[in-house]
Each structure stands twice: as structure tokens, then as C-alpha cells.
Coordinates of C-alpha atoms and ligand atoms in Angstrom, one line a residue:
M226 CA 0.0 -0.1 -0.1
R227 CA 1.2 3.6 -1.0
L228 CA 1.6 6.4 1.5
T229 CA -1.7 8.2 1.0
I230 CA -2.3 12.2 1.3
N231 CA -4.0 11.8 4.4
E232 CA -0.9 10.0 6.0
I233 CA 1.4 12.7 4.5
Q234 CA -0.8 15.5 6.1
A235 CA -0.5 13.4 9.4
L236 CA 3.4 13.7 9.3
K237 CA 2.9 17.7 9.8
T238 CA 0.7 17.1 12.4
Q239 CA 3.0 14.9 14.2
N240 CA 5.8 17.2 13.6
I241 CA 7.6 14.5 11.2
P242 CA 9.7 16.1 8.6
I243 CA 9.1 14.9 5.2
P244 CA 11.9 14.4 3.0
M245 CA 11.1 14.2 -0.9
I246 CA 13.2 13.7 -3.8
T247 CA 12.6 13.4 -7.5
A248 CA 13.3 10.6 -9.6
Y249 CA 12.4 9.6 -13.2
D250 CA 13.4 6.1 -14.0
Y251 CA 12.7 2.3 -12.6
T252 CA 16.0 1.9 -11.1
T253 CA 16.5 4.9 -9.4
A254 CA 13.1 4.8 -8.2
K255 CA 13.8 1.5 -6.4
I256 CA 17.1 2.8 -5.0
V257 CA 15.1 5.8 -3.7
E258 CA 12.2 3.9 -1.8
S259 CA 14.6 1.6 -0.2
S260 CA 16.6 4.6 1.3
G261 CA 13.2 5.6 3.1
I262 CA 11.9 8.4 0.8
P263 CA 8.3 8.5 1.6
I264 CA 7.5 10.7 -1.5
I265 CA 8.9 10.7 -5.1
L266 CA 8.4 13.7 -7.3
V267 CA 8.5 12.8 -11.0
G268 CA 9.4 16.5 -11.6
D269 CA 9.1 18.3 -14.9
S270 CA 13.0 19.1 -14.2
L271 CA 13.3 16.1 -16.2
G272 CA 13.2 18.3 -19.2
Q273 CA 16.6 19.6 -18.0
V274 CA 18.4 16.8 -16.2
V275 CA 17.2 13.7 -18.4
L276 CA 16.2 15.4 -21.8
G277 CA 18.8 18.4 -21.9
Y278 CA 16.3 21.4 -22.5
N279 CA 17.1 24.7 -21.2
T280 CA 14.0 24.9 -19.3
T281 CA 10.8 22.8 -18.0
V282 CA 8.8 24.7 -20.8
P283 CA 8.6 21.9 -23.8
V284 CA 8.1 19.0 -21.4
T285 CA 5.1 17.2 -22.4
I286 CA 2.3 14.9 -20.8
E287 CA 3.5 12.0 -22.6
Q288 CA 7.2 12.3 -21.2
I289 CA 5.7 12.8 -17.6
I290 CA 3.5 9.8 -18.2
H291 CA 6.6 7.7 -19.7
H292 CA 8.8 8.6 -16.6
A293 CA 6.3 8.5 -14.0
T294 CA 5.2 4.9 -15.3
A295 CA 8.7 3.7 -14.8
V296 CA 9.2 5.3 -11.6
V297 CA 5.8 3.6 -10.1
R298 CA 7.1 0.1 -11.4
G299 CA 10.2 0.8 -9.3
T300 CA 8.2 1.4 -6.1
K301 CA 5.4 -0.2 -4.1
T302 CA 5.1 1.9 -1.0
T303 CA 6.1 5.5 -2.0
H304 CA 3.7 8.3 -3.1
I305 CA 4.5 9.2 -6.5
V306 CA 3.7 12.9 -7.4
A307 CA 3.4 13.5 -11.1
D308 CA 4.3 17.1 -12.4
M309 CA 1.7 18.7 -14.6
P310 CA 3.8 20.1 -17.3
F311 CA 3.6 23.6 -18.7
M312 CA 0.4 24.3 -20.7
S313 CA -1.1 21.0 -19.6
F314 CA -3.4 22.8 -17.2
Q315 CA -3.2 26.7 -17.7
S316 CA -5.5 27.2 -20.9
D317 CA -8.8 26.0 -19.6
L318 CA -10.4 23.8 -17.0
K319 CA -11.7 21.0 -19.2
S320 CA -8.2 20.2 -20.7
A321 CA -6.7 20.8 -17.1
V322 CA -9.2 17.9 -15.7
A323 CA -8.5 15.7 -18.7
N324 CA -4.8 16.1 -18.6
A325 CA -4.7 15.3 -14.8
G326 CA -6.8 12.3 -15.3
Q327 CA -4.8 11.0 -18.2
I328 CA -1.4 11.1 -16.1
L329 CA -3.0 9.5 -13.3
K330 CA -5.0 6.8 -15.3
Q331 CA -1.8 5.8 -17.4
S332 CA 0.9 6.3 -14.9
G333 CA -0.3 5.2 -11.7
A334 CA 0.8 7.9 -9.8
Q335 CA -1.4 9.1 -6.8
S336 CA -1.3 12.9 -7.2
V337 CA -0.6 15.6 -9.4
K338 CA 1.4 19.1 -8.9
I339 CA 0.6 22.2 -10.3
E340 CA 2.6 25.3 -10.4
G341 CA 0.8 29.0 -9.4
G342 CA -1.1 30.5 -6.4
S343 CA -4.3 32.3 -6.0
H344 CA -4.8 32.3 -10.2
M345 CA -4.7 28.5 -9.9
A346 CA -7.4 28.2 -7.2
T347 CA -10.4 27.1 -9.3
T348 CA -8.3 24.7 -11.3
I349 CA -7.1 23.2 -7.8
K350 CA -10.5 23.1 -6.8
T351 CA -12.0 21.4 -9.8
L352 CA -9.4 18.5 -9.8
V353 CA -9.7 18.1 -5.9
E354 CA -13.5 17.9 -6.3
I355 CA -13.5 15.2 -8.9
G356 CA -11.0 13.0 -6.7
I357 CA -7.5 14.2 -8.1
P358 CA -5.3 15.0 -5.2
V359 CA -3.1 18.1 -6.0
M360 CA 0.3 19.2 -4.5
G361 CA 0.5 23.1 -5.0
H362 CA 4.0 24.8 -5.9
I363 CA 4.2 28.5 -5.4
G364 CA 7.3 31.3 -4.9
L365 CA 9.6 30.4 -8.2
T366 CA 7.5 28.5 -10.6
P367 CA 10.1 27.3 -13.2
Q368 CA 7.3 26.9 -16.0
S369 CA 7.0 30.9 -15.7
F370 CA 10.9 31.3 -16.6
N371 CA 9.9 33.5 -19.8
Q372 CA 7.9 35.7 -17.5
L373 CA 10.0 35.9 -14.5
G374 CA 13.3 36.3 -16.7
G375 CA 15.3 33.7 -14.6
Y376 CA 15.4 31.6 -11.6
K377 CA 15.5 34.0 -8.9
I378 CA 14.5 34.4 -5.1
Q379 CA 10.8 35.2 -4.9
G380 CA 9.0 37.5 -2.5
K381 CA 11.8 40.1 -1.6
S382 CA 9.6 42.9 -1.1
L383 CA 6.7 43.4 1.0
V384 CA 4.1 43.4 -1.6
E385 CA 5.6 40.2 -3.1
A386 CA 6.0 38.4 0.4
Q387 CA 2.3 39.2 1.2
Q388 CA 1.1 37.8 -2.4
L389 CA 3.2 34.7 -1.6
I390 CA 1.0 34.5 2.0
E391 CA -2.0 35.0 0.0
D392 CA -1.2 32.2 -2.7
A393 CA -0.2 29.7 -0.2
I394 CA -3.7 30.4 2.0
S395 CA -5.5 30.0 -1.5
V396 CA -3.6 26.9 -2.6
Q397 CA -4.7 25.5 0.9
E398 CA -8.2 26.8 0.7
S399 CA -8.7 25.2 -3.0
G400 CA -8.1 21.7 -1.3
A401 CA -4.3 21.1 -2.1
Y402 CA -3.1 18.6 0.4
A403 CA 0.5 19.8 0.5
V404 CA 2.5 22.8 -1.3
V405 CA 6.0 23.3 -2.7
L406 CA 7.6 26.3 -1.7
E407 CA 10.3 27.4 -4.0
L408 CA 13.1 29.7 -3.7
I409 CA 11.5 32.0 -1.1
P410 CA 13.3 33.6 2.0
S411 CA 13.1 31.5 4.9
E412 CA 11.0 34.0 7.0
I413 CA 8.3 33.9 4.8
A414 CA 8.5 30.2 4.5
K415 CA 8.2 30.1 8.2
V416 CA 5.3 32.1 8.4
I417 CA 3.5 29.9 5.5
T418 CA 4.2 26.9 7.7
N419 CA 2.8 28.3 10.7
K420 CA -0.4 29.6 9.0
L421 CA -1.3 26.6 6.7
N422 CA -2.5 23.1 8.0
I423 CA -1.4 21.4 4.8
P424 CA 2.7 20.6 4.6
T425 CA 4.8 22.9 3.1
I426 CA 7.8 21.3 1.0
G427 CA 10.4 23.5 0.8
I428 CA 13.4 24.1 -2.0
G429 CA 15.7 26.8 -1.5
S430 CA 13.1 28.0 1.1
G431 CA 15.0 27.4 4.4
E432 CA 14.6 25.2 7.5
Y433 CA 11.2 25.9 8.6
C434 CA 9.4 24.2 5.7
D435 CA 7.5 20.8 7.0
G436 CA 9.4 19.1 4.2
Q437 CA 12.3 19.4 1.8
V438 CA 12.5 18.6 -2.0
Q439 CA 15.6 18.2 -4.0
V440 CA 16.3 17.3 -7.7
I441 CA 18.0 13.9 -7.4
N442 CA 20.7 15.0 -10.0
D443 CA 21.9 18.0 -7.7
V444 CA 22.0 15.5 -4.5
L445 CA 23.9 13.1 -6.2
G446 CA 26.4 15.5 -7.8
M447 CA 25.6 14.3 -11.3
D448 CA 26.4 17.5 -13.6
A449 CA 30.4 18.6 -12.5
N450 CA 29.3 22.2 -13.9
F451 CA 26.1 22.8 -12.1
Q452 CA 25.6 22.9 -8.3
P453 CA 22.6 24.9 -7.3
R454 CA 23.3 27.2 -4.0
H455 CA 20.2 25.6 -2.5
S456 CA 21.3 22.2 -2.8
K457 CA 23.6 20.0 -0.8
Q458 CA 26.0 17.5 -2.9
Y459 CA 25.6 14.1 -1.0
A460 CA 27.7 12.2 -3.6
D461 CA 30.1 13.0 -6.6
L462 CA 28.7 10.7 -9.0
S463 CA 29.7 12.5 -12.0
S464 CA 33.4 11.8 -10.9
I465 CA 32.9 8.0 -9.8
I466 CA 30.7 7.2 -13.3
G467 CA 33.5 9.2 -15.2
E468 CA 36.3 7.5 -13.6
A469 CA 34.5 3.8 -13.9
I470 CA 33.9 4.2 -17.5
K471 CA 37.3 5.5 -18.2
N472 CA 38.6 2.2 -16.2
Y473 CA 36.4 0.4 -18.5
V474 CA 37.5 1.9 -21.7
N475 CA 41.1 1.5 -20.7
D476 CA 40.4 -2.4 -19.9
V477 CA 38.9 -3.0 -23.3
H478 CA 41.9 -1.2 -25.0
D479 CA 44.4 -3.0 -23.1
G480 CA 42.5 -6.4 -23.3
K481 CA 42.0 -6.5 -19.6
F482 CA 38.1 -7.0 -20.2
P483 CA 36.6 -9.6 -20.9
T484 CA 38.7 -12.2 -19.0
K485 CA 37.7 -15.9 -18.7
A486 CA 35.6 -14.7 -15.6
E487 CA 33.2 -13.1 -17.7
S488 CA 33.0 -15.4 -20.9
F489 CA 31.2 -18.6 -21.3
T490 CA 32.6 -21.8 -22.8
L491 CA 31.2 -24.6 -24.8
P492 CA 31.4 -28.2 -23.5
K493 CA 34.7 -29.7 -24.8
D494 CA 32.7 -32.4 -27.0
V495 CA 30.7 -29.9 -28.9
Y496 CA 33.7 -27.8 -29.5
D497 CA 35.6 -30.5 -31.0
D498 CA 32.7 -31.2 -33.2
L499 CA 32.5 -27.9 -34.0
I500 CA 35.9 -27.6 -35.3
N501 CA 36.1 -30.8 -37.1
S502 CA 32.9 -29.9 -38.9
I503 CA 34.3 -26.6 -40.5
Ligands
LIG683 O1 10.1 19.5 -11.3 C1 10.7 19.7 -10.4 O2 11.6 19.2 -10.1 C2 10.2 20.5 -9.2 C3 11.0 20.6 -7.9 C4 12.1 21.8 -8.0 C5 10.0 21.1 -6.7 O3 9.1 21.0 -9.4

């Protein structure tokens, strides 16, 4: 049985911090689940870290479903959240409902995540009313990269800070079961976390959130040239993988791989008959 949205909300009530991380494939999801993560986000960050786009804007529903399905296959107990990609929910309610439904039905994920605050209230409310659990996402909303003009800290002025608090309350009142706070000052995250009954999951928003989410590639150090300030690198996989592949290349060049240990042999009589027959 997978972790439910009620159990996720109970973690806040019990003051148990909530670690969440992204994953995009079967093998990684299996490792992540066995490491004790209760929630995996199949984020549209896959557009950047898996598919090589500059932003999340080009990501499609089909790509989210493709990766979320693999993550679902690799897990048994983890709650899987699938991101609603750019323009899959913004244009009208009818397509938001159809697209969220398609993502849940085809991938097997348990909830969807939607970027946007007060202006997404009706969309969140509609999805929740028809039985689609929604995780909100406010602060820096990467799908609005072109509008925001970059990935900047949000809410630095009084007006912006007040708007963020209004957005958080609106997302909760619309029925979201949790909300991601991305790149906002920790003081605002603290106010929001104290005001809301639903869990806040921070990324670059400080220590006061009920949970934290990170992009797995950042945590594992998969990109030697990119380490966001808000993330902590727990491994240097780009060096480890690079070194391992170099060793493999050298072994093949030097005739050290494969050896007898990695090879298979014919029974002697079959070998003898084969040689005699050619
Ligand atoms: O797509 C993603 O990985 C996200 C996280 C950064 C919260 O939305």
C-alpha cells in the first residue's frame, strides 16, 4: 500500500519532517524507495536533467507519463507525485481535468503537482472535487521562466511577500494536500508553514518548512558544472561514473576485459565436433 495524502498530512501534525526527492526512472526509484523516502516527485525538471532542455517549458504530458510509469513500476510503498507540465492545465479547466486524469490513469501516480498560487485556485478546486489530489507549487515557478526572466528568489519586497502568503492560503483553501515553496526567503516560508494546516515542502526556502524536496541529480552530484546554491551534494557521481567508464575503456583497449571470468565456454565435445565440422 502506498503512502496516502492523509498520511502525508498526518506527518505535519506529528511534527515529522518530510523528505521528498525527484526520480525519473525505474532503477533510481527502486533505490530511492529503499532509502526511506516517503514521496517521489516525477518533476518536469526531467526536461533539463534527463532530456537536456534549457527550461521545463518544452516538457510534454507524454514525457511525464513515460517517466512516471517507470517510477511507479520501481516502487511499492512510496507516494508518487507527477508534475503537470507547462500548458497542460493553464489554458482551460476542461483540458486541465482531462490531462490530470490522463496522467494519473496512465502512469499510476497518486497525485499531481500544479504550479501557481491564487490564480490556480479554481483549477485546483475542480481537480480535488473530482478526486485528483493536488500538490501546489508557489514561489519560483520554473514553468514561468520566460515571464520571470530567470530563476530568482521570489518574495523579496513587502508586496511580493504578502502575495506569497495569500497564494499559500488560497492553495490550501482550494483543497491542495501540500504545497511546494520554491526559492523564497526562509522568514516567509516560516510564516506560511505556521499559517497552513497542510505540509509545506521547501526547495531553497530554508529550514522552517515541514518537508524538503530536491532534484536528485543535484543531490548526487551528477553534473560537474552545475550545483545550485540551495542544494547539498551528498555524492560526486559525475566523478565516480566518469572514472568507472574510463577504467572500462582502458580495460577494453588493454585487453583486460573481458577475461575468462566474464566469458562462457562450450562443452569440450561440442567444441571438438564444431572444429571438425568447419
Ligand atoms: O520539477 C521539479 O523537479 C520540481 C521541484 C524543483 C520542486 O518542481
